[in-house]
Every structure is written in C-alpha cells, then in structure tokens.
Short mmCIF file of N, CA, C and O in Angstrom, two decimals:
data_model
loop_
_atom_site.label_atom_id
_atom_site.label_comp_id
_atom_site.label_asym_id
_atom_site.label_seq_id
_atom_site.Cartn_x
_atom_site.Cartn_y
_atom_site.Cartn_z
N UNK A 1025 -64.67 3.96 -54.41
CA UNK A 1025 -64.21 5.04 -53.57
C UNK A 1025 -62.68 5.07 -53.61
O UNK A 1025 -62.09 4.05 -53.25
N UNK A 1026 -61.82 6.35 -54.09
CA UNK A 1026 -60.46 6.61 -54.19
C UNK A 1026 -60.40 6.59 -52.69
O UNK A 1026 -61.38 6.76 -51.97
N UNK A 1027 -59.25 6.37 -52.31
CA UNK A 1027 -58.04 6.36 -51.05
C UNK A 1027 -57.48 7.87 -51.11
O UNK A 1027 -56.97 8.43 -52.07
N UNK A 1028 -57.67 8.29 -50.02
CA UNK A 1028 -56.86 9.53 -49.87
C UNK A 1028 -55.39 9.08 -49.16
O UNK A 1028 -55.22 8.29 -48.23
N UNK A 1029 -54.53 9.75 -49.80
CA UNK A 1029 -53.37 9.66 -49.00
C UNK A 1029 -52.65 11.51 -49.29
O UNK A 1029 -53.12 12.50 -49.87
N UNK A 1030 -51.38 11.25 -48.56
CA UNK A 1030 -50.93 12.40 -48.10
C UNK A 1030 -50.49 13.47 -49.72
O UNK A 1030 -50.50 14.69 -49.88
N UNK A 1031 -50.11 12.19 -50.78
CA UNK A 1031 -49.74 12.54 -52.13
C UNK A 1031 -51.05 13.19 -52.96
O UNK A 1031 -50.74 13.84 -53.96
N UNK A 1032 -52.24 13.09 -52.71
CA UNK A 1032 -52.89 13.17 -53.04
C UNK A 1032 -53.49 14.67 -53.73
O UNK A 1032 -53.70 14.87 -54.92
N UNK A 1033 -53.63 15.35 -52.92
CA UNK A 1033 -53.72 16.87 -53.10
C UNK A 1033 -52.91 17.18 -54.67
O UNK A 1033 -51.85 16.74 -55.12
N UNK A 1034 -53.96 18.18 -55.25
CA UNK A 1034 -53.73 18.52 -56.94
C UNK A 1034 -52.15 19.27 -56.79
O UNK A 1034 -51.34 19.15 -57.71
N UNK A 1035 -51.94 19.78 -55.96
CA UNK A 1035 -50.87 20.67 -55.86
C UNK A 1035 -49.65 19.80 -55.65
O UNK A 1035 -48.58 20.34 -55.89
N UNK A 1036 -49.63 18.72 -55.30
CA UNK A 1036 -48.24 18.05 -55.32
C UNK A 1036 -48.22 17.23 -56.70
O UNK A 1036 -48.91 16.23 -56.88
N UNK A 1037 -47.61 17.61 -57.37
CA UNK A 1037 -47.43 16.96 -58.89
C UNK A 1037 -45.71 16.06 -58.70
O UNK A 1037 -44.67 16.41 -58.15
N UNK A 1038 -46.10 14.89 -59.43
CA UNK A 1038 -45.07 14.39 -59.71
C UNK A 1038 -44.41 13.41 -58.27
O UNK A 1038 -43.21 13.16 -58.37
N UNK A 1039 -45.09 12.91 -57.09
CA UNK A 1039 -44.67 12.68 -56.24
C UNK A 1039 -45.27 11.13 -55.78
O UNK A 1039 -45.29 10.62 -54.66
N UNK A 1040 -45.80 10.54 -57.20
CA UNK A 1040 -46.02 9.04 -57.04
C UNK A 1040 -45.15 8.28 -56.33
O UNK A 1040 -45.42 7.65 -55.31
N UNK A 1041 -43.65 8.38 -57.13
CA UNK A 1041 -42.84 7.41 -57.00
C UNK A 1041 -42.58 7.33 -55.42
O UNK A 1041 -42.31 6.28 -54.83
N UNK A 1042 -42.65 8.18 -55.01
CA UNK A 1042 -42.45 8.37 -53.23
C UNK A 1042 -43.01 7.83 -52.29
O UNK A 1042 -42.63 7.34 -51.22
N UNK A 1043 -45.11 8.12 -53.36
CA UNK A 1043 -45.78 6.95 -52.53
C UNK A 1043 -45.46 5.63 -52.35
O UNK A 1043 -45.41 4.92 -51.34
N UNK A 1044 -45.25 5.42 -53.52
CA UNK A 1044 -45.16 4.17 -53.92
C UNK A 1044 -43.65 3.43 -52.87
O UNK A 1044 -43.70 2.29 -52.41
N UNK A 1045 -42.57 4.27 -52.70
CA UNK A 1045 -41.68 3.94 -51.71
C UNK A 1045 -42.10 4.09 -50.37
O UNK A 1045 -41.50 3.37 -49.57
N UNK A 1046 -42.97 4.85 -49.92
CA UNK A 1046 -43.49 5.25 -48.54
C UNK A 1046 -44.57 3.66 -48.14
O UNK A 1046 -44.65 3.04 -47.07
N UNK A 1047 -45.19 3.42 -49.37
CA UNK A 1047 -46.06 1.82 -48.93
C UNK A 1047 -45.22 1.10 -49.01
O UNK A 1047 -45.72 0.25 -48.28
N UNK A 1048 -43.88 0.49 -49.41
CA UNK A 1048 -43.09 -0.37 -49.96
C UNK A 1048 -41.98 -0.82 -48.52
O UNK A 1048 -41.47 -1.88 -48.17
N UNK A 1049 -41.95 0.93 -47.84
CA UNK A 1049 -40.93 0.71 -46.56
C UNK A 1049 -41.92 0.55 -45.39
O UNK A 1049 -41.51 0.31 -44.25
N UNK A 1050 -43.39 0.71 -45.69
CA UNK A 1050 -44.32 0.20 -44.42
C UNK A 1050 -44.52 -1.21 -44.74
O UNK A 1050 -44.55 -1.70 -43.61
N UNK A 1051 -44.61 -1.77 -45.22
CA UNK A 1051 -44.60 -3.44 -45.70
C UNK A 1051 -43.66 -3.82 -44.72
O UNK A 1051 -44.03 -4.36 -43.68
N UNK A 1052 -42.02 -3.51 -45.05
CA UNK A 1052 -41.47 -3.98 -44.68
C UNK A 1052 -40.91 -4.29 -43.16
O UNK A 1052 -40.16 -3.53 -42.56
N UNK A 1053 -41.36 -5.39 -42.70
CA UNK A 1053 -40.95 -5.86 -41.10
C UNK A 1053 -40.04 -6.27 -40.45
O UNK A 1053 -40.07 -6.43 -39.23
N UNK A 1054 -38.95 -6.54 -41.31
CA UNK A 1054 -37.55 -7.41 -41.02
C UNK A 1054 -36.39 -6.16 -39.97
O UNK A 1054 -35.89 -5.04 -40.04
N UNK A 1055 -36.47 -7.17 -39.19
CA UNK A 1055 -35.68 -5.98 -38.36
C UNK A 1055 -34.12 -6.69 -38.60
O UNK A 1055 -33.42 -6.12 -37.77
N UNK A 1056 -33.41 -7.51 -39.25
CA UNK A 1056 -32.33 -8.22 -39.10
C UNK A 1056 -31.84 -7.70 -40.39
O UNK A 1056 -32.44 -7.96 -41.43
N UNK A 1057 -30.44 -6.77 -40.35
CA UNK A 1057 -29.80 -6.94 -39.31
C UNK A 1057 -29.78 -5.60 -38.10
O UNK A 1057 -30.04 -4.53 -38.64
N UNK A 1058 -29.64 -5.55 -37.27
CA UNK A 1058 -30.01 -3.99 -36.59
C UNK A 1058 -29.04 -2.94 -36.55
O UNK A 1058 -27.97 -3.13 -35.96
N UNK A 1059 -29.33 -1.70 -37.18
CA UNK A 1059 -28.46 -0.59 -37.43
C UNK A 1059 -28.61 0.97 -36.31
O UNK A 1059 -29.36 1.20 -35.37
N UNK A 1060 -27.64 1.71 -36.89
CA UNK A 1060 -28.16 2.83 -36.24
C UNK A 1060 -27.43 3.85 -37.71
O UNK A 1060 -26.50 3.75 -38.51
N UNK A 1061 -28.57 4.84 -37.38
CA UNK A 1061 -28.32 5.71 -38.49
C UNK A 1061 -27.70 7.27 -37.32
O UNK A 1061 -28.11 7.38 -36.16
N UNK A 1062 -26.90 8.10 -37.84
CA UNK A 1062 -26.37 9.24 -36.96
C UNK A 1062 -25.96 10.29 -37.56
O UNK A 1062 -25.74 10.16 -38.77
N UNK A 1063 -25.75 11.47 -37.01
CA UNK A 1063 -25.57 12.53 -37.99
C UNK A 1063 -24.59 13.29 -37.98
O UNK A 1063 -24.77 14.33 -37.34
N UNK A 1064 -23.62 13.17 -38.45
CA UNK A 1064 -21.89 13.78 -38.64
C UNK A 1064 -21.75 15.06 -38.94
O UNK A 1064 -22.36 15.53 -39.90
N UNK A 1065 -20.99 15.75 -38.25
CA UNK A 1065 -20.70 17.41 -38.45
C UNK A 1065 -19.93 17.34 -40.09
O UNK A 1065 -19.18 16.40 -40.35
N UNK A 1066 -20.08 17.90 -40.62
CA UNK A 1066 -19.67 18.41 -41.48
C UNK A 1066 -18.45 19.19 -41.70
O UNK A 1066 -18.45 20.35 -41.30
N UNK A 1067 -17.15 18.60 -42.40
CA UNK A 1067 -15.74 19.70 -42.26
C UNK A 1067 -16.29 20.89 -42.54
O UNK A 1067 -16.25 21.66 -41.58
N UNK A 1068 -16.84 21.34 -43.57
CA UNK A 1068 -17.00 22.08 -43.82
C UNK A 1068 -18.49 23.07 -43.28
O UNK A 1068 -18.69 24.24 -43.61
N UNK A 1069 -19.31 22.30 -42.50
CA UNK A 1069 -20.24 23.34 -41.45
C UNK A 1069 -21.40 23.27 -42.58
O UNK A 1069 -22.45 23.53 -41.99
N UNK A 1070 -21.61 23.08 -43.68
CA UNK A 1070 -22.42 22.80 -44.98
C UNK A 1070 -22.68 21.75 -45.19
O UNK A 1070 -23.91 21.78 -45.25
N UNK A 1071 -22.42 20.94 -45.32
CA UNK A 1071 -22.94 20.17 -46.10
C UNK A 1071 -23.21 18.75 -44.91
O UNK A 1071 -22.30 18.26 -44.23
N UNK A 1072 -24.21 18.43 -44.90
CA UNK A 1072 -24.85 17.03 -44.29
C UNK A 1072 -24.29 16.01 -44.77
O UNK A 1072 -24.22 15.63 -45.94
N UNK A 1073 -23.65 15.32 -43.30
CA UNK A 1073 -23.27 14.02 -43.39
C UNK A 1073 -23.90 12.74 -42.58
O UNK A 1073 -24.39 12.82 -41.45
N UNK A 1074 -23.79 11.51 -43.41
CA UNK A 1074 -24.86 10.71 -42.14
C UNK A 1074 -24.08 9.23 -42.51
O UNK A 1074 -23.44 8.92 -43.51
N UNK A 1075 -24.39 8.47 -41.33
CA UNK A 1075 -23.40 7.25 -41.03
C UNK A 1075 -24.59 6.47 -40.83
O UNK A 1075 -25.59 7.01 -40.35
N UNK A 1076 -24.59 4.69 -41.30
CA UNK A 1076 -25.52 4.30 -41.38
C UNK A 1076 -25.02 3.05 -40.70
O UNK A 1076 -25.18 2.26 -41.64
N UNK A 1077 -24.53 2.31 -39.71
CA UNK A 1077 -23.89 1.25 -38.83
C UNK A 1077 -24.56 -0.04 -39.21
O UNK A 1077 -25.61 -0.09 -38.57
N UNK A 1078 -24.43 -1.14 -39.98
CA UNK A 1078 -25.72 -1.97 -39.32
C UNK A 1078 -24.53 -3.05 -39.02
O UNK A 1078 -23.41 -3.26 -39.47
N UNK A 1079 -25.46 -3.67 -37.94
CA UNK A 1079 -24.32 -4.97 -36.86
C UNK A 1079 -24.49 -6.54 -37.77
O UNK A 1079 -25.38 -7.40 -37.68
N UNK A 1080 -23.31 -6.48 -38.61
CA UNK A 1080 -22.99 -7.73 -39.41
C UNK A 1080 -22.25 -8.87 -38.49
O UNK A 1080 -21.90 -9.92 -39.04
N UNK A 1081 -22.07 -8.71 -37.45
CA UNK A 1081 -21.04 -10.27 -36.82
C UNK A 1081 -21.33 -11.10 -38.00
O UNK A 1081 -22.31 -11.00 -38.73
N UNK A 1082 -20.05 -12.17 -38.12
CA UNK A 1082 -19.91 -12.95 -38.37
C UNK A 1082 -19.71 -12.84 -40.29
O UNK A 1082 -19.00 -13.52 -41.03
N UNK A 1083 -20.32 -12.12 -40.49
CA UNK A 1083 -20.04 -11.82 -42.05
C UNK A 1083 -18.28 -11.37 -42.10
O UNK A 1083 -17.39 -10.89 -41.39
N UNK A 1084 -18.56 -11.97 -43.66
CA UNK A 1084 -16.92 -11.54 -44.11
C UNK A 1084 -16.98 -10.45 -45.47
O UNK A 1084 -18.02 -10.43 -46.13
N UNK A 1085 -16.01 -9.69 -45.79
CA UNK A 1085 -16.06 -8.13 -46.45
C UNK A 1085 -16.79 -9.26 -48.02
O UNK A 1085 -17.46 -8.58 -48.79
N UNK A 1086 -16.67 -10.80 -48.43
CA UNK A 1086 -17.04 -11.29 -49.79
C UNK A 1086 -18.21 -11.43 -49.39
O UNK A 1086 -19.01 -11.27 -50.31
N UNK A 1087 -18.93 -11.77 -47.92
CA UNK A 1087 -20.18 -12.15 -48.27
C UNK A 1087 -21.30 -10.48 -48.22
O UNK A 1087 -22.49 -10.36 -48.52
N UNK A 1088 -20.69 -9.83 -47.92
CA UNK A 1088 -21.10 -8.41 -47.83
C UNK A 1088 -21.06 -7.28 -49.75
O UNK A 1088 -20.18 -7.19 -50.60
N UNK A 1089 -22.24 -6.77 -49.67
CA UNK A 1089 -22.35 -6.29 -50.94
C UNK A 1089 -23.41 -5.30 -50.63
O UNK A 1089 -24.58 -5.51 -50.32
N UNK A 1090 -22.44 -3.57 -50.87
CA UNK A 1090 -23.15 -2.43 -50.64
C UNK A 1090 -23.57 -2.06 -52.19
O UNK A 1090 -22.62 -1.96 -52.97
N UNK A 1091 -24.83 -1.85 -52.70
CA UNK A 1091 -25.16 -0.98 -54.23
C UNK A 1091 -25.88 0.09 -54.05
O UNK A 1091 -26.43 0.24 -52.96
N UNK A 1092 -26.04 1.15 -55.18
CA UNK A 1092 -27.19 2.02 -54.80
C UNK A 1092 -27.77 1.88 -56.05
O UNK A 1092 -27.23 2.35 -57.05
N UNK A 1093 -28.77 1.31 -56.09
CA UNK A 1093 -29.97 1.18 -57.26
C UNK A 1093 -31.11 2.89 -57.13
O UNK A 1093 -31.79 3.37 -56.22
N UNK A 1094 -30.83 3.27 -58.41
CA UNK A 1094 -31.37 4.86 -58.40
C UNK A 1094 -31.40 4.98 -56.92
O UNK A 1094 -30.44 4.71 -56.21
N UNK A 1095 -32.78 5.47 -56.39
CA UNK A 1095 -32.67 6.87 -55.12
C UNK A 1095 -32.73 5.50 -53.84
O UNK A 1095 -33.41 5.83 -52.88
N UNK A 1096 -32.29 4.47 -53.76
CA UNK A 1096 -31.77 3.61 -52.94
C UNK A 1096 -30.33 2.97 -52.33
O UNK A 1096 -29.42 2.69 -53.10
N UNK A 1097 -30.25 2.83 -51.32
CA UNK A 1097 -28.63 2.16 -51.22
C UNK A 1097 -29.35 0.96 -50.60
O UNK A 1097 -30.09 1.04 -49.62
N UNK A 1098 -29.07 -0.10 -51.25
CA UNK A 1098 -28.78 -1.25 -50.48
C UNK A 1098 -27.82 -2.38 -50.12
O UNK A 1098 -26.78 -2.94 -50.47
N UNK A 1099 -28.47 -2.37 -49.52
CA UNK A 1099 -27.35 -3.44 -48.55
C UNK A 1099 -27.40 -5.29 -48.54
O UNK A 1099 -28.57 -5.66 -48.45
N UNK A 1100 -26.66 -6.17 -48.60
CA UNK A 1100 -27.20 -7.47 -49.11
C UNK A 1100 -26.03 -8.15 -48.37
O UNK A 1100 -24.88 -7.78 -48.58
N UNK A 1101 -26.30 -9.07 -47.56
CA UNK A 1101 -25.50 -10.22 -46.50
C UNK A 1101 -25.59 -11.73 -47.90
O UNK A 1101 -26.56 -12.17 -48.52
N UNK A 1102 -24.46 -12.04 -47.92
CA UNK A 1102 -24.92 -13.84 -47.86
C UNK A 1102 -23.87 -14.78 -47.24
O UNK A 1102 -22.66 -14.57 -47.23
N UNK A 1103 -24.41 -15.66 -46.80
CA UNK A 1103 -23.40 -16.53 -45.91
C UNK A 1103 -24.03 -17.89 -46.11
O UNK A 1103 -25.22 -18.18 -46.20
N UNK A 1104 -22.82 -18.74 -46.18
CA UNK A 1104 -23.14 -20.25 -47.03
C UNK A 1104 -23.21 -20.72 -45.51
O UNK A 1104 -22.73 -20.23 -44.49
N UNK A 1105 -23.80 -21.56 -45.67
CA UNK A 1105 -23.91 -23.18 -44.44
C UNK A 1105 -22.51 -23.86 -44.98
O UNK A 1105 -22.10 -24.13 -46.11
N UNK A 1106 -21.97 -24.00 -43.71
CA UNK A 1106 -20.55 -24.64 -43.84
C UNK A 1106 -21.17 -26.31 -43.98
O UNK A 1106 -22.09 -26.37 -43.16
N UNK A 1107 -21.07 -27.26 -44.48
CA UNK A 1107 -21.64 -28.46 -44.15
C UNK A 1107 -20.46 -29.47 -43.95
O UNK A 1107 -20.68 -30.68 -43.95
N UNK A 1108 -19.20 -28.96 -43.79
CA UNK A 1108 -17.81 -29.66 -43.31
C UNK A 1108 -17.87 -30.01 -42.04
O UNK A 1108 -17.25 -31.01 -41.71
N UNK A 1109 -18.76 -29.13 -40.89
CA UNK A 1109 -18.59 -29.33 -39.72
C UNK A 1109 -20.17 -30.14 -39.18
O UNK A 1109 -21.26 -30.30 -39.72
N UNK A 1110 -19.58 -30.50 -37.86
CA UNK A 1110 -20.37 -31.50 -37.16
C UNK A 1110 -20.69 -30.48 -35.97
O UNK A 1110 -19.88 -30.13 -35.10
N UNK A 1111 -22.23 -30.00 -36.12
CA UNK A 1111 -22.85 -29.04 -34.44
C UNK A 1111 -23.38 -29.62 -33.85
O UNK A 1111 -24.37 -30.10 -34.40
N UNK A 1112 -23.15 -30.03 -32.31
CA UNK A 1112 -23.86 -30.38 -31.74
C UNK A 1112 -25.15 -29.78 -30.99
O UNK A 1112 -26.12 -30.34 -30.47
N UNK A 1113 -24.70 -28.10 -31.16
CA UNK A 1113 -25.95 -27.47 -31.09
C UNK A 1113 -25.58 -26.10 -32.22
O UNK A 1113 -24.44 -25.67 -32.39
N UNK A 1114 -26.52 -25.68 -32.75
CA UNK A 1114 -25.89 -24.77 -33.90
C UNK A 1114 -26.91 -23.55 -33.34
O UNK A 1114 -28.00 -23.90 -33.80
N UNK A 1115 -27.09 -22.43 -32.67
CA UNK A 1115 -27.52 -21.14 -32.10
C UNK A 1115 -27.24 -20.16 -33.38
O UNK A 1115 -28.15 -19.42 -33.76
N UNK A 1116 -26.22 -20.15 -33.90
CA UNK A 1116 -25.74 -19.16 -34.80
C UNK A 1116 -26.19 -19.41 -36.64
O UNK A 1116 -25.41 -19.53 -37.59
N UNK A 1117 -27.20 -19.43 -36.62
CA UNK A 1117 -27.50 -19.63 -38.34
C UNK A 1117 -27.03 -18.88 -39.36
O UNK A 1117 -26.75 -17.69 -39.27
N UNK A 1118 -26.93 -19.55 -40.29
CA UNK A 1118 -25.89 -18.75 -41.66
C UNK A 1118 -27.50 -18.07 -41.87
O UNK A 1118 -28.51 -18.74 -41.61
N UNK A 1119 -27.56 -16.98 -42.27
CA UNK A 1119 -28.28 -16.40 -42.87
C UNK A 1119 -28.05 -15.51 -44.25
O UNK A 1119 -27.10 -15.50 -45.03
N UNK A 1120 -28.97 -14.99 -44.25
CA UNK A 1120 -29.24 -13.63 -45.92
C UNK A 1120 -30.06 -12.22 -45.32
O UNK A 1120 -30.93 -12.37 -44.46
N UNK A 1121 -29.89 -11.60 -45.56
CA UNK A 1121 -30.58 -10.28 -45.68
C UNK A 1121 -29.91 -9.61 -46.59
O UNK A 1121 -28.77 -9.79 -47.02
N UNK A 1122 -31.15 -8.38 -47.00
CA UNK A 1122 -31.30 -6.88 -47.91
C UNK A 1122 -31.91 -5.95 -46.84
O UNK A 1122 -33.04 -6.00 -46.34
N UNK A 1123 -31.28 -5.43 -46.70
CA UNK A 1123 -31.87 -3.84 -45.87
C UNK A 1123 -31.63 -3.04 -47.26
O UNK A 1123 -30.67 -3.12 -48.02
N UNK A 1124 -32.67 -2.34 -47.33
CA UNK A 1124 -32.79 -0.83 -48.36
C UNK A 1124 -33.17 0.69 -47.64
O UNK A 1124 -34.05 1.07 -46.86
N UNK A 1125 -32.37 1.15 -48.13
CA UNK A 1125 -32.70 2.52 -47.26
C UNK A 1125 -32.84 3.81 -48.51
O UNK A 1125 -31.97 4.24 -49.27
N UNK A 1126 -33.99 4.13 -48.38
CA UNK A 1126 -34.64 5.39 -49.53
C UNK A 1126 -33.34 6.59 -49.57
O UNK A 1126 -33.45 7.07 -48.45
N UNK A 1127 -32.50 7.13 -50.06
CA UNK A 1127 -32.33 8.22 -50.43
C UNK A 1127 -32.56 9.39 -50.62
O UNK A 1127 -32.85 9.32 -51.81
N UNK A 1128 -32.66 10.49 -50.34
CA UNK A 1128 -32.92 12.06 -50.57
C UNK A 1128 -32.79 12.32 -51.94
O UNK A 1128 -31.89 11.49 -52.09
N UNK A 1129 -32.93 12.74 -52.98
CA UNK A 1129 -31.98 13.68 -53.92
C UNK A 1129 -31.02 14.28 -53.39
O UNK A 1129 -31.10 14.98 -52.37
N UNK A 1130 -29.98 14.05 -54.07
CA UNK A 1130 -28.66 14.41 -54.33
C UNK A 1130 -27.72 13.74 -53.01
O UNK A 1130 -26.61 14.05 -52.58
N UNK A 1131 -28.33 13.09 -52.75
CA UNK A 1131 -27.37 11.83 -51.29
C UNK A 1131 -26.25 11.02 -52.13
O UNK A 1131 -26.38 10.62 -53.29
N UNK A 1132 -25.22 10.87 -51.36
CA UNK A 1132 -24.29 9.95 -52.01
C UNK A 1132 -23.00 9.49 -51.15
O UNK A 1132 -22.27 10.14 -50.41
N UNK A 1133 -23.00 7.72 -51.64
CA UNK A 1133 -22.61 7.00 -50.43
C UNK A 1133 -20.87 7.59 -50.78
O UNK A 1133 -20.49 7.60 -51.95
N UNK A 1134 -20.03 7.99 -49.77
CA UNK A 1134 -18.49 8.44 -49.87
C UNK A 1134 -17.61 7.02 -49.74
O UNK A 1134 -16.67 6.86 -50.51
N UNK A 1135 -18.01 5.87 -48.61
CA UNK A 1135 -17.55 5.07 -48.15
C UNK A 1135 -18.22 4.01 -47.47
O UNK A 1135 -19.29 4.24 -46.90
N UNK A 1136 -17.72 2.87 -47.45
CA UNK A 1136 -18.09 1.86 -46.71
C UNK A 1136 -17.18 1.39 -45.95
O UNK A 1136 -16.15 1.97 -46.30
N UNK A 1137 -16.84 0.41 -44.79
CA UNK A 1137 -15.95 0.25 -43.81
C UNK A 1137 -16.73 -0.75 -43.23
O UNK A 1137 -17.91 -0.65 -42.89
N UNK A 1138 -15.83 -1.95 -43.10
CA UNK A 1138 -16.28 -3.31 -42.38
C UNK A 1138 -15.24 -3.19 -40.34
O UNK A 1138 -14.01 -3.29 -40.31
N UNK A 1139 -15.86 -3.03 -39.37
CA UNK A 1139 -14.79 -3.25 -38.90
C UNK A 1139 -15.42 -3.51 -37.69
O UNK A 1139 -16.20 -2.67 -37.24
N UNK A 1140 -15.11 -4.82 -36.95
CA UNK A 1140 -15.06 -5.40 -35.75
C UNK A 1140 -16.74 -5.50 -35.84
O UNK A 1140 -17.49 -5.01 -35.00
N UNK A 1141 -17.18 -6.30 -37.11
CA UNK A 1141 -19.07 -6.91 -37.19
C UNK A 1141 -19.47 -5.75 -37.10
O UNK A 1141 -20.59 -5.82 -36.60
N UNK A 1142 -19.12 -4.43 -37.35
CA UNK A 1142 -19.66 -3.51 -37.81
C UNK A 1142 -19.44 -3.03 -39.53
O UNK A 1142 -18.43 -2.77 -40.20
N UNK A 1143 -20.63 -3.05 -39.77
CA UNK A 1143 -20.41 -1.99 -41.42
C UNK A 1143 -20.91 -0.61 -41.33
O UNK A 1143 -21.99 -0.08 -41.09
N UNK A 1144 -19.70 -0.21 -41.61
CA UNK A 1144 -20.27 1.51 -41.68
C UNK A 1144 -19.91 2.24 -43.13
O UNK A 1144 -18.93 2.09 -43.86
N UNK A 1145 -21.38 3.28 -43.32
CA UNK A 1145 -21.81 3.52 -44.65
C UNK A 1145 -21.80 4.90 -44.45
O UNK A 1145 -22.38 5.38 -43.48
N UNK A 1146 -21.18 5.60 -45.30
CA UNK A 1146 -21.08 6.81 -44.73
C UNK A 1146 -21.74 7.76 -45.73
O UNK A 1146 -21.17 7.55 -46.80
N UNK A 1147 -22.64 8.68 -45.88
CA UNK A 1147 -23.30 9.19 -46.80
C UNK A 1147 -23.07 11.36 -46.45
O UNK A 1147 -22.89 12.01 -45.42
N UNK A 1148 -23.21 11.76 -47.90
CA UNK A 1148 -23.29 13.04 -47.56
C UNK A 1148 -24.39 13.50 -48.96
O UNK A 1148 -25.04 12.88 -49.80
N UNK A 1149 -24.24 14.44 -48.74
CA UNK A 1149 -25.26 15.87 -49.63
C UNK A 1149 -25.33 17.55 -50.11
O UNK A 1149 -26.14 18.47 -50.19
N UNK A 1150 -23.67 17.23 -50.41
CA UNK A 1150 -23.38 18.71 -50.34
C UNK A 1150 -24.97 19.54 -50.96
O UNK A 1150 -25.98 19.03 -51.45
N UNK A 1151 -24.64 20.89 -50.69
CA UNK A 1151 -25.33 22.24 -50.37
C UNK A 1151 -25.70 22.31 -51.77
O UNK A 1151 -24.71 22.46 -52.49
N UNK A 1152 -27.08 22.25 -52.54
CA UNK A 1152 -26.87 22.39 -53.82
C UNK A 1152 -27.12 23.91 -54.25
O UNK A 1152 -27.70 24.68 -53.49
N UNK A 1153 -26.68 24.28 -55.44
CA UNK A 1153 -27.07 26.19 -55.53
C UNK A 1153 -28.96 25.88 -55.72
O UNK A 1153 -29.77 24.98 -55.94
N UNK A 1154 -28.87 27.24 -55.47
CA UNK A 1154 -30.43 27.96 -56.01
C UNK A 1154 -30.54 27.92 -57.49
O UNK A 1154 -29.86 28.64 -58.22
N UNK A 1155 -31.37 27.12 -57.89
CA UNK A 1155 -31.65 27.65 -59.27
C UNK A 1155 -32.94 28.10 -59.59
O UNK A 1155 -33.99 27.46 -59.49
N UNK A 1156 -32.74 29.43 -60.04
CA UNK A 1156 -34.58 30.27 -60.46
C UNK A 1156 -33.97 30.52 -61.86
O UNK A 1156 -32.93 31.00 -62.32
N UNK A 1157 -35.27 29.86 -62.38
CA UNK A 1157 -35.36 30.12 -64.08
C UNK A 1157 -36.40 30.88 -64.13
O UNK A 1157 -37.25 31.00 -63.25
N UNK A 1158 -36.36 31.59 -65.48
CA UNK A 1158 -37.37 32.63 -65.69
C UNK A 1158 -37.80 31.88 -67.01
O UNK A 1158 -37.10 31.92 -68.02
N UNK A 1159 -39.18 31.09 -66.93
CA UNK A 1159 -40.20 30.55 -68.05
C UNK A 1159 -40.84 31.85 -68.62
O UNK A 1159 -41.78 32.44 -68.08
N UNK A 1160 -40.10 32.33 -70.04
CA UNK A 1160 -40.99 32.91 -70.64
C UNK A 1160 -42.62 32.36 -70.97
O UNK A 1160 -42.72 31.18 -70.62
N UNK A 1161 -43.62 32.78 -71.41
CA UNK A 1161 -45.32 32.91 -71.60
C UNK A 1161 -45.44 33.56 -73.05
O UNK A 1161 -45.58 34.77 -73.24
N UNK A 1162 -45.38 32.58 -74.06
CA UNK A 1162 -45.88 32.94 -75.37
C UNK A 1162 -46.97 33.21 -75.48
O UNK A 1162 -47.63 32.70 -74.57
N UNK A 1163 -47.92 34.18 -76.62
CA UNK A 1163 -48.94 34.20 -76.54
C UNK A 1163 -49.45 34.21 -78.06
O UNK A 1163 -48.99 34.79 -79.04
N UNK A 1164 -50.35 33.53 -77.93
CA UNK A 1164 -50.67 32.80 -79.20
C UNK A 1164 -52.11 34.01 -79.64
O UNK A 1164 -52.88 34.29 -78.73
N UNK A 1165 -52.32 34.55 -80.87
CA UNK A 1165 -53.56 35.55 -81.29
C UNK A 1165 -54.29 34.58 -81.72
O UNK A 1165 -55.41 34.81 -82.18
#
C-alpha cells in the first residue's frame, strides 16, 4: 500500500525534493540554539526581507560558521572544552550545533552580524519578473 502525502497528486510534477525536505525538517527535534525569525519592511515596499536571530552566548565570530548549501542556509556553532581550567561546578557546556533553515527560490542571505550573543542573518527576495513563454506544438503527419 503507497502512502499518500500532500506531493502526491498527478498534477504537482517535480516537487519530490520538497518532500523529501518537509520529512527531513519533521525529524528534526533539536531546539538548541533558540532563534526568532521576523519580517523587515522593505526600502523599497517590494521586495521581502527577513531576519533570522538565533541566541549564540558565549560563541566567538571563529567558532561561528554561516553557509548556504543549494536551497539551504546553515548555520554551525563549535566550541572547544577549555581543559586549562579547574570547575568546580561547570553549568555552562562547550557545545556544537547545525540549525538548517529551507530556503524559498530566489532567497538570499545579504548579511550576517554577531552582536551581544546574538547572530543576525539577514535574508531578502527581490520581486522576480513574469515570465510567459509561448511553447510552440509541432505536428507530426
């Protein structure tokens, strides 16, 4: 017995890869580190802008590393265990995380900004034109 899902229907062609990201970001449970995503006016009244915050304390701008792998931006923490020092209680663990966040077509990151254990990611999407092509219909005797 096939699985119905939302991709499914004959009429959506070409929209695997999406599923395949739509099961990939329900998997995922990690809530660390915690962000807020928000939505920026636009200078220009067109074009969509969006700010993506996530709360880094304690990271430094080397252990921090923003990429965008095709229709993804991610995000990647690393922080070494100091082993110079002596804790008598240690609350604050060096950790790692990857947060990935799916992309739109035609999204693209402008900037990044480390400031006061905040990283902010700033993304836009200008207005793209209309394009209608006219597919000629050969006809074969």
């Amino acid at each position: 017995m096939s699985r119905m899902t939302p991709f499914s229907s004959p009429l959506l062609l070409g929209f695997d890869a999406m599923e395949k990201t739509l099961e990939r970001l329900a998997k995922s449970g990690d809530s660390y580190p915690p962000y807020n995503i928000e939505r920026l006016g636009g200078a220009d009244g067109k074009t969509e802008r969006l700010r993506i915050t996530l709360a880094v304390a304690g990271f430094a701008e080397s252990d921090l590393d923003v990429t965008t792998e095709e229709n993804q931006l991610v995000v990647r923490g690393r922080q070494t265990d100091d082993t110079e020092r002596e804790f008598l209680h240690r609350g604050i663990a060096a950790r790692q995380f990857q947060r990935c966040f799916v992309l739109a077509d035609g999204m693209r990151v402008i900037a990044a900004e480390l400031k006061n254990g905040l990283l902010s990611i700033d993304l836009d999407r200008p207005e793209s034109e209309r394009l209608v092509r006219k597919i000629n219909i050969s006809v074969k005797d």
